[in-house]
Short mmCIF file of C-alpha atoms in Angstrom, two decimals:
data_model
loop_
_atom_site.label_atom_id
_atom_site.label_comp_id
_atom_site.label_asym_id
_atom_site.label_seq_id
_atom_site.Cartn_x
_atom_site.Cartn_y
_atom_site.Cartn_z
CA MET A 65 137.92 97.13 80.53
CA SER A 66 138.20 96.22 83.95
CA THR A 67 139.65 93.13 85.53
CA HIS A 68 136.48 91.76 86.85
CA GLN A 69 135.10 92.43 83.26
CA THR A 70 137.55 90.83 81.37
CA THR A 71 136.77 87.68 84.03
CA VAL A 72 133.22 87.51 83.23
CA ASN A 73 134.50 87.81 79.57
CA ASN A 74 136.66 84.42 79.98
CA ALA A 75 134.81 82.87 81.61
CA THR A 76 133.68 80.07 79.73
CA ASN A 77 136.97 79.00 78.19
CA GLY A 78 137.15 82.50 76.54
CA ASN A 79 134.28 82.57 74.94
CA LYS A 80 131.89 85.69 74.85
CA LEU A 81 129.17 85.40 78.15
CA PRO A 82 125.37 84.47 76.21
CA VAL A 83 123.15 86.94 76.77
CA SER A 84 119.82 85.56 75.58
CA PHE A 85 116.93 88.84 75.52
CA TYR A 86 113.35 87.10 75.75
CA VAL A 87 111.05 89.59 74.09
CA LEU A 88 107.31 88.36 75.99
CA SER A 89 104.14 88.94 73.53
CA ASP A 90 101.28 90.23 75.11
CA HIS A 91 99.53 87.03 75.07
CA LYS A 92 102.97 85.85 76.89
CA ALA A 93 103.63 88.15 79.38
CA GLU A 94 99.49 87.48 81.02
CA ASP A 95 101.40 84.52 82.13
CA PHE A 96 104.45 85.78 83.30
CA LEU A 97 104.62 82.94 86.05
CA GLY A 98 103.97 79.64 83.49
CA PHE A 99 106.64 81.14 81.00
CA ILE A 100 109.50 81.73 83.38
CA SER A 101 108.63 78.30 84.67
CA GLN A 102 109.12 77.09 81.52
CA LEU A 103 111.87 78.43 80.45
CA VAL A 104 113.98 77.38 83.68
CA GLN A 105 112.86 73.78 83.06
CA THR A 106 113.75 74.63 79.62
CA ALA A 107 117.03 75.68 80.96
CA LEU A 108 117.82 72.17 83.35
CA ASN A 109 117.08 70.25 80.34
CA LYS A 110 119.99 71.61 78.29
CA SER A 111 122.55 72.11 81.36
CA ASN A 112 123.74 70.34 84.13
CA GLN A 113 123.82 73.87 85.79
CA SER A 114 123.01 75.28 88.65
CA LEU A 115 120.32 78.49 87.34
CA LEU A 116 119.35 81.12 89.74
CA LEU A 117 116.51 83.40 89.29
CA LEU A 118 117.83 87.02 90.10
CA ILE A 119 115.10 89.33 91.67
CA ASP A 120 114.55 91.71 94.05
CA ASN A 121 110.63 92.33 93.66
CA GLU A 122 109.37 90.12 97.22
CA SER A 123 105.69 89.17 95.56
CA LEU A 124 107.45 87.88 92.84
CA LEU A 125 109.79 85.92 94.32
CA ASN A 126 107.05 84.54 97.50
CA GLU A 127 104.92 83.97 93.32
CA LEU A 128 107.48 82.04 91.94
CA ASP A 129 108.37 79.71 94.74
CA GLU A 130 105.13 78.85 94.68
CA ALA A 131 104.53 78.68 90.79
CA LEU A 132 107.95 76.44 90.71
CA TRP A 133 106.81 73.82 93.63
CA SER A 134 103.02 73.84 91.62
CA GLN A 135 104.77 72.39 88.39
CA GLN A 136 102.94 69.26 87.60
CA ALA A 137 103.48 66.56 89.51
CA VAL A 138 106.28 64.95 87.17
CA SER A 139 107.97 68.11 86.94
CA PHE A 140 107.77 70.20 89.73
CA ILE A 141 110.99 72.61 89.86
CA PRO A 142 113.46 71.34 92.89
CA HIS A 143 114.46 74.64 94.28
CA GLN A 144 115.75 77.32 97.10
CA LEU A 145 114.84 80.65 98.22
CA LEU A 146 118.17 82.90 99.10
CA VAL A 147 118.02 84.67 102.25
CA ALA A 148 119.65 87.96 102.00
CA SER A 149 122.47 88.39 104.86
CA ALA A 150 125.56 88.63 106.57
CA THR A 151 125.33 84.96 107.04
CA ALA A 152 124.47 84.11 103.35
CA PRO A 153 125.35 80.45 102.15
CA ALA A 154 128.40 79.38 100.64
CA THR A 155 127.76 78.48 96.81
CA ASP A 156 129.26 74.83 98.84
CA ASP A 157 125.56 75.55 101.10
CA LEU A 158 123.53 76.12 97.96
CA LEU A 159 121.30 71.51 97.56
CA ALA A 160 119.04 73.24 95.25
CA PRO A 161 119.42 73.21 91.08
CA VAL A 162 117.46 76.20 91.34
CA LEU A 163 117.86 79.20 93.36
CA LEU A 164 115.60 82.63 93.88
CA GLY A 165 116.80 85.71 95.56
CA ASP A 166 117.80 89.45 95.59
CA TYR A 167 121.32 88.23 94.94
CA LEU A 168 123.67 86.70 93.26
CA PRO A 169 125.62 84.17 96.07
CA SER A 170 129.87 84.03 96.21
CA GLN A 171 131.48 81.99 93.69
CA PHE A 172 128.03 81.09 91.77
CA LYS A 173 128.83 79.90 88.97
CA GLY A 174 125.90 78.48 86.74
CA ILE A 175 122.82 80.54 84.32
CA VAL A 176 121.24 83.66 85.38
CA LEU A 177 117.83 84.10 84.67
CA ASN A 178 116.81 88.03 85.75
CA THR A 179 114.11 89.79 87.06
CA THR A 180 114.75 92.60 88.23
CA THR A 181 115.67 96.12 86.39
CA ARG A 182 119.41 96.35 86.51
CA ALA A 183 121.54 94.40 84.55
CA VAL A 184 123.65 91.38 85.93
CA ASN A 185 126.71 92.88 86.81
CA ASP A 186 124.87 95.87 88.83
CA PHE A 187 125.11 92.23 91.33
CA MET A 188 128.51 90.96 90.19
CA SER A 189 129.82 94.32 91.87
CA THR A 190 129.49 93.19 94.77
CA THR A 191 130.07 89.90 94.87
CA SER A 192 133.02 87.77 95.30
CA ASN A 193 134.07 85.24 92.52
CA THR A 194 130.84 85.29 90.24
CA LEU A 195 131.20 84.00 87.06
CA PRO A 196 127.69 83.18 84.96
CA THR A 197 127.87 81.15 82.40
CA ARG A 198 124.83 82.63 80.49
CA ILE A 199 122.76 85.62 81.36
CA LEU A 200 118.98 85.27 80.44
CA GLU A 201 116.91 88.41 80.52
CA ILE A 202 112.77 88.82 80.30
CA ILE A 203 111.01 92.10 78.52
CA LYS A 204 107.48 92.22 79.02
CA PRO A 205 105.94 94.30 75.74
CA ASP A 206 105.59 97.53 78.26
CA THR A 207 106.94 100.42 77.88
CA THR A 208 108.99 100.67 81.07
CA SER A 209 110.03 97.38 80.45
CA MET A 210 111.25 97.61 76.72
CA GLN A 211 113.39 101.07 77.68
CA GLN A 212 114.80 99.29 80.90
CA GLY A 213 116.26 95.91 78.79
CA ARG A 214 117.59 98.30 75.52
CA GLU A 215 119.86 100.11 78.48
CA LYS A 216 120.78 96.25 79.96
CA TYR A 217 121.15 95.64 75.91
CA LYS A 218 123.71 98.50 75.72
CA ARG A 219 125.56 97.93 78.73
CA TYR A 220 126.28 93.64 77.48
CA GLN A 221 127.07 95.42 74.02
CA GLN A 222 129.23 97.85 75.25
CA LEU A 223 130.80 95.08 77.98
CA GLY A 224 132.00 92.78 75.10
CA TYR A 225 128.90 89.81 75.20
CA GLU A 226 127.44 87.56 72.60
CA LEU A 227 123.90 88.89 72.41
CA THR A 228 120.70 87.21 71.46
CA HIS A 229 117.51 87.86 71.90
CA PHE A 230 113.71 86.03 71.07
CA LYS A 231 110.08 87.20 70.71
CA VAL A 232 108.24 84.35 71.71
#
């Protein structure tokens, strides 16, 4: 195991990094944006940590940006878009509790909700001192998404992470 992987496993005080897979029903997949918004709100309510929505699809990024602002007036989700560039903000410059972007910011320590086809570790290998405290994976009920989910599950399992899954 590499030093970086050991560091990630020990990021939560010696505990294995928890990874939760949410396998969506057809009904939940139809309201994908609504499910993500609900999951983000739940994570924020249960934790005082930042949450990063890892998104590598610009259309989905824009749709989620709009959806998070258009929640009920009493429960809108303040967030910040990250723009990948050579002058990407340091974690200290990140002001919102929820971040949306296609990369992990340097020094990020919090929950990562991954909507990409790649395991979060692929993004961690290009970022310094990023230590997620939890990873949330969403799996849609189509063949491609299920296969990608299986591959990510195997990868996380090989790294010794604590895996759980929920059918929703």
